[in-house]
Short mmCIF file of C-alpha atoms in Angstrom, two decimals:
data_model
loop_
_atom_site.label_atom_id
_atom_site.label_comp_id
_atom_site.label_asym_id
_atom_site.label_seq_id
_atom_site.Cartn_x
_atom_site.Cartn_y
_atom_site.Cartn_z
CA MET A 149 33.45 75.19 -48.92
CA THR A 150 33.55 78.95 -49.42
CA ASP A 151 30.68 78.72 -51.91
CA VAL A 152 28.45 77.07 -49.30
CA PHE A 153 28.91 79.91 -46.82
CA ALA A 154 28.58 82.61 -49.49
CA ARG A 155 25.37 81.05 -50.73
CA LEU A 156 23.98 80.93 -47.23
CA GLU A 157 24.68 84.63 -46.75
CA SER A 158 22.79 85.40 -49.93
CA PHE A 159 19.61 84.39 -48.06
CA GLY A 160 20.17 87.05 -45.39
CA ASP A 161 22.06 87.87 -42.19
CA ARG A 162 20.23 85.15 -40.28
CA PHE A 163 22.30 82.57 -42.15
CA ARG A 164 25.70 84.22 -41.84
CA LEU A 165 28.35 82.21 -39.99
CA GLU A 166 31.57 83.63 -38.62
CA ARG A 167 34.61 81.40 -39.09
CA GLY A 168 37.93 81.27 -37.30
CA LEU A 169 36.77 82.78 -34.03
CA ALA A 170 39.24 85.28 -32.57
CA PRO A 171 40.41 84.84 -28.95
CA GLY A 172 39.20 87.52 -26.60
CA GLU A 173 35.90 88.15 -28.28
CA ASP A 174 32.72 87.64 -26.30
CA TRP A 175 31.83 84.21 -27.68
CA ILE A 176 29.86 81.65 -25.66
CA GLY A 177 30.55 78.02 -26.54
CA CYS A 178 27.24 76.29 -27.26
CA ASP A 179 28.36 73.10 -25.59
CA ARG A 180 28.27 75.01 -22.27
CA LEU A 181 24.54 75.73 -22.75
CA LEU A 182 23.69 72.03 -22.45
CA ASP A 183 24.59 72.12 -18.76
CA PRO A 184 21.44 73.33 -16.94
CA SER A 185 23.48 74.87 -14.15
CA SER A 186 26.05 76.66 -16.30
CA ASP A 187 26.75 80.38 -16.05
CA GLU A 188 26.61 80.55 -19.82
CA LEU A 189 23.04 79.33 -20.03
CA GLY A 190 22.16 81.86 -17.36
CA GLN A 191 23.81 84.62 -19.44
CA VAL A 192 21.74 83.69 -22.50
CA LEU A 193 18.48 83.67 -20.56
CA ASP A 194 19.31 86.88 -18.65
CA ALA A 195 20.24 88.69 -21.89
CA GLU A 196 16.92 87.81 -23.53
CA ARG A 197 14.87 88.66 -20.44
CA HIS A 198 16.59 92.04 -20.17
CA ALA A 199 16.25 92.78 -23.91
CA SER A 200 12.63 91.77 -24.33
CA GLY A 201 11.28 92.40 -20.85
CA GLN A 202 9.87 88.93 -20.43
CA VAL A 203 7.72 88.30 -17.36
CA SER A 204 9.05 84.94 -16.18
CA ASP A 205 11.91 82.49 -16.49
CA HIS A 206 9.84 79.90 -18.34
CA ALA A 207 8.50 82.47 -20.84
CA THR A 208 12.08 83.64 -21.46
CA ALA A 209 13.19 80.06 -22.09
CA LEU A 210 10.43 79.46 -24.62
CA THR A 211 11.31 82.65 -26.49
CA VAL A 212 15.03 81.82 -26.46
CA MET A 213 14.42 78.29 -27.74
CA ALA A 214 12.45 79.47 -30.78
CA VAL A 215 14.94 82.22 -31.65
CA TYR A 216 17.94 79.97 -31.06
CA ALA A 217 16.65 77.20 -33.31
CA GLY A 218 15.71 79.73 -35.97
CA THR A 219 19.09 81.42 -36.07
CA VAL A 220 21.95 79.44 -34.51
CA THR A 221 21.44 76.15 -36.35
CA ALA A 222 19.31 77.41 -39.24
CA SER A 223 22.30 77.62 -41.58
CA ALA A 224 22.94 73.89 -41.32
CA LEU A 225 19.38 73.12 -42.35
CA LEU A 226 19.47 75.51 -45.29
CA ALA A 227 22.88 74.31 -46.51
CA TRP A 228 21.56 70.76 -46.56
CA ALA A 229 18.31 71.80 -48.24
CA VAL A 230 19.94 73.71 -51.11
CA ASP A 231 23.31 71.98 -51.52
CA GLY A 232 23.00 68.62 -49.80
CA LYS A 233 25.88 69.61 -47.52
CA VAL A 234 25.90 69.24 -43.74
CA ILE A 235 27.75 71.86 -41.70
CA ASP A 236 29.17 70.59 -38.42
CA MET A 237 26.94 72.47 -35.98
CA ARG A 238 27.38 70.15 -33.08
CA PRO A 239 27.58 72.22 -29.89
CA ARG A 240 31.34 71.87 -29.36
CA ASN A 241 31.92 73.45 -32.78
CA VAL A 242 29.52 76.38 -32.42
CA ALA A 243 29.68 79.62 -30.46
CA ILE A 244 27.31 82.57 -30.14
CA ARG A 245 27.76 86.22 -29.30
CA LEU A 246 24.97 87.87 -27.34
CA SER A 247 23.16 90.96 -28.54
CA PRO A 248 21.82 93.86 -26.43
CA HIS A 249 18.63 93.36 -28.41
CA HIS A 250 16.24 90.44 -28.84
CA GLY A 251 18.10 87.52 -30.37
CA PHE A 252 21.80 86.89 -31.04
CA GLU A 253 24.41 89.18 -32.54
CA ALA A 254 26.46 86.51 -34.27
CA VAL A 255 26.94 82.75 -34.74
CA GLY A 256 30.39 81.29 -35.27
CA LEU A 257 32.11 78.04 -36.07
CA ARG A 258 35.36 76.94 -34.48
CA GLU A 259 36.12 74.82 -37.55
CA PRO A 260 34.18 75.43 -40.81
CA THR A 261 33.67 71.73 -41.45
CA VAL A 262 31.26 70.79 -44.26
CA ALA A 263 30.49 67.28 -45.41
CA GLU A 264 28.29 65.60 -47.99
CA ALA A 265 26.03 63.59 -45.78
CA PRO A 266 22.47 62.24 -45.63
CA VAL A 267 19.60 63.77 -43.68
CA GLU A 268 20.22 61.40 -40.80
CA THR A 269 23.56 63.11 -40.16
CA LEU A 270 21.83 66.49 -40.21
CA VAL A 271 19.24 65.23 -37.69
CA SER A 272 21.98 63.75 -35.48
CA TRP A 273 24.14 66.89 -35.40
CA VAL A 274 21.40 69.53 -35.21
CA LEU A 275 18.62 67.83 -33.25
CA ASP A 276 20.01 64.89 -31.24
CA ASP A 277 23.32 66.54 -30.32
CA HIS A 278 22.27 70.18 -30.09
CA LEU A 279 18.71 71.50 -30.07
CA LEU A 280 16.91 68.77 -28.16
CA PRO A 281 19.52 68.54 -25.37
CA LEU A 282 19.40 72.36 -25.11
CA ALA A 283 15.62 72.19 -24.74
CA ARG A 284 15.99 69.64 -21.97
CA ALA A 285 18.60 71.78 -20.20
CA MET A 286 16.26 74.76 -20.29
CA ARG A 287 13.46 72.57 -18.97
CA VAL A 288 15.61 71.79 -15.93
CA ARG A 289 16.78 75.38 -15.51
CA THR A 290 13.44 77.13 -15.84
CA ARG A 291 10.71 74.45 -15.60
CA ALA A 292 9.36 75.52 -18.99
CA GLY A 293 7.23 72.81 -20.58
CA LEU A 294 9.22 70.34 -22.71
CA ARG A 295 6.48 70.16 -25.35
CA GLN A 296 6.51 73.94 -25.71
CA LEU A 297 10.31 73.96 -25.83
CA TYR A 298 10.28 71.32 -28.53
CA GLY A 299 7.67 73.43 -30.28
CA GLY A 300 10.28 76.22 -30.43
CA VAL A 301 12.73 73.75 -31.94
CA ALA A 302 10.14 72.73 -34.58
CA HIS A 303 9.34 76.36 -35.36
CA GLY A 304 12.98 77.39 -35.63
CA CYS A 305 13.86 74.47 -37.91
CA ALA A 306 10.95 75.20 -40.23
CA ALA A 307 11.96 78.88 -40.39
CA ALA A 308 15.09 78.03 -42.36
CA PHE A 309 13.04 76.51 -45.18
CA CYS A 310 10.24 79.05 -45.05
CA ILE A 311 12.37 82.19 -45.03
CA ALA A 312 14.58 80.88 -47.86
CA SER A 313 11.47 80.15 -49.95
CA ARG A 314 10.64 83.84 -49.88
CA ARG A 315 14.18 85.02 -50.62
CA GLY A 316 14.79 83.40 -53.95
CA GLY A 317 15.05 79.74 -52.98
CA ASP A 318 13.53 76.98 -55.15
CA ILE A 319 10.20 76.41 -53.40
CA ASP A 320 9.71 72.86 -54.72
CA GLN A 321 13.23 71.92 -53.56
CA LEU A 322 12.78 73.55 -50.15
CA GLU A 323 9.36 72.01 -49.57
CA GLY A 324 10.65 68.56 -50.49
CA ALA A 325 13.72 69.01 -48.29
CA TYR A 326 11.60 70.04 -45.33
CA GLN A 327 9.39 66.98 -45.68
CA SER A 328 12.50 64.76 -45.84
CA PHE A 329 13.92 66.42 -42.75
CA LEU A 330 10.63 66.11 -40.89
CA THR A 331 10.35 62.40 -41.75
CA ALA A 332 13.82 61.77 -40.33
CA ALA A 333 13.50 64.17 -37.38
CA THR A 334 13.46 63.01 -33.78
CA GLY A 335 11.47 64.84 -31.08
CA ASP A 336 8.08 64.25 -32.74
CA LEU A 337 8.35 67.66 -34.47
CA GLY A 338 5.62 66.88 -36.97
CA ARG A 339 2.98 67.05 -34.24
CA LEU A 340 4.06 70.53 -33.17
CA GLY A 341 3.23 72.49 -36.31
CA SER A 342 2.98 72.32 -40.08
CA VAL A 343 4.35 74.06 -43.15
CA ILE A 344 1.86 75.34 -45.73
CA ARG A 345 2.43 76.70 -49.24
CA LEU A 346 0.71 79.90 -50.28
CA ARG A 347 0.57 81.93 -53.45
CA GLU A 348 -0.55 85.54 -53.80
CA ASN A 349 -0.39 87.20 -57.23
CA ASP A 350 3.11 86.42 -58.55
CA ARG A 351 4.64 85.60 -55.16
CA GLU A 352 4.76 82.20 -53.53
CA GLY A 353 6.23 80.96 -50.29
CA LEU A 354 6.25 78.45 -47.40
CA PHE A 355 4.83 79.45 -44.03
CA TYR A 356 4.67 77.78 -40.63
CA LEU A 357 1.64 77.19 -38.40
CA ARG A 358 2.63 76.55 -34.79
CA ASN A 359 0.71 74.28 -32.45
CA THR A 360 2.58 75.63 -29.38
CA CYS A 361 3.29 79.14 -28.07
CA CYS A 362 6.63 80.80 -27.30
CA LEU A 363 4.89 83.35 -25.03
CA TYR A 364 6.61 86.31 -26.71
CA TYR A 365 3.32 88.20 -26.41
CA THR A 366 4.01 88.36 -22.63
CA SER A 367 7.21 90.35 -23.22
CA ALA A 368 7.37 94.12 -22.99
CA GLU A 369 6.81 94.28 -26.75
CA GLN A 370 3.43 92.56 -26.34
CA VAL A 371 3.32 91.21 -29.90
CA LYS A 372 2.49 87.78 -31.20
CA CYS A 373 4.55 85.90 -33.77
CA SER A 374 2.97 85.56 -37.19
CA SER A 375 2.76 81.81 -36.61
CA CYS A 376 1.24 82.06 -33.13
CA CYS A 377 -1.21 79.31 -32.24
CA LEU A 378 -3.27 81.79 -30.22
CA ASP A 379 -4.61 83.03 -33.59
CA THR A 380 -6.85 80.83 -35.69
CA VAL A 381 -5.47 79.10 -38.75
CA GLU A 382 -7.72 81.27 -40.90
CA ASP A 383 -6.37 84.48 -39.34
CA ARG A 384 -2.76 83.34 -39.74
CA VAL A 385 -3.30 82.39 -43.37
CA THR A 386 -4.97 85.73 -44.06
CA ASN A 387 -2.02 87.56 -42.45
CA TYR A 388 0.50 85.43 -44.37
CA ARG A 389 -1.25 86.20 -47.64
CA ARG A 390 -1.06 89.91 -46.86
CA VAL A 391 2.62 89.89 -46.04
CA LEU A 392 3.30 87.70 -49.09
CA ALA A 393 1.56 90.24 -51.34
CA GLU A 394 3.58 93.02 -49.73
CA GLY A 395 6.88 91.11 -50.00
CA VAL A 396 7.44 91.17 -46.21
CA VAL A 397 9.26 88.32 -44.43
CA PRO A 398 7.41 87.70 -41.15
CA HIS A 399 9.18 86.19 -38.12
#
């Protein structure tokens, strides 16, 4: 079990999971976020809006959804992709700690449960039990479009495979694992974006092309994500090739 978590951390801080959460720390149980009227969901949305200076509730929700899916549950996707292990990231077993900055400061597990299980279990625990219900709760809370929220889910899930491919992961293995996940996935994620494989000089990696927008460009930072659908596919590929040549990991 320890080896699974250590291997995840080797791919970067995004995939680090705290275990054995200490009482008294500022953790928010992720199961509380599935209630559209909960104070906890309000805290998450308020923290992001304050940190990024978003212009509306629905834009904040779309940004949170993409960031949440790309950080909170990303470790479960990567563990399955590289080791065939499924981490229990059902909401009742996961907690987050808010950051004063854009995103989340930490992700923790109440019980560090890891099982050898098929992709269907991964889809059940990560999508059906966690990300998709969260998207629906944010839809009710903020009236953000469900397709756009699901687009954030799709983007965040793909990020686990794409980022790992540029940090030493086996690209063939990660690409195959992503396709297996996408085939089994619920939420019609395949219609919301696509993963492409690019090579530049001696570097190669997987990159995501979104078909929906998280509206982060409306924040105070006024920047678009590298995968933003407001840019043409050609422009995004050109940008990806540049960052690949420079060894940069775009978000």
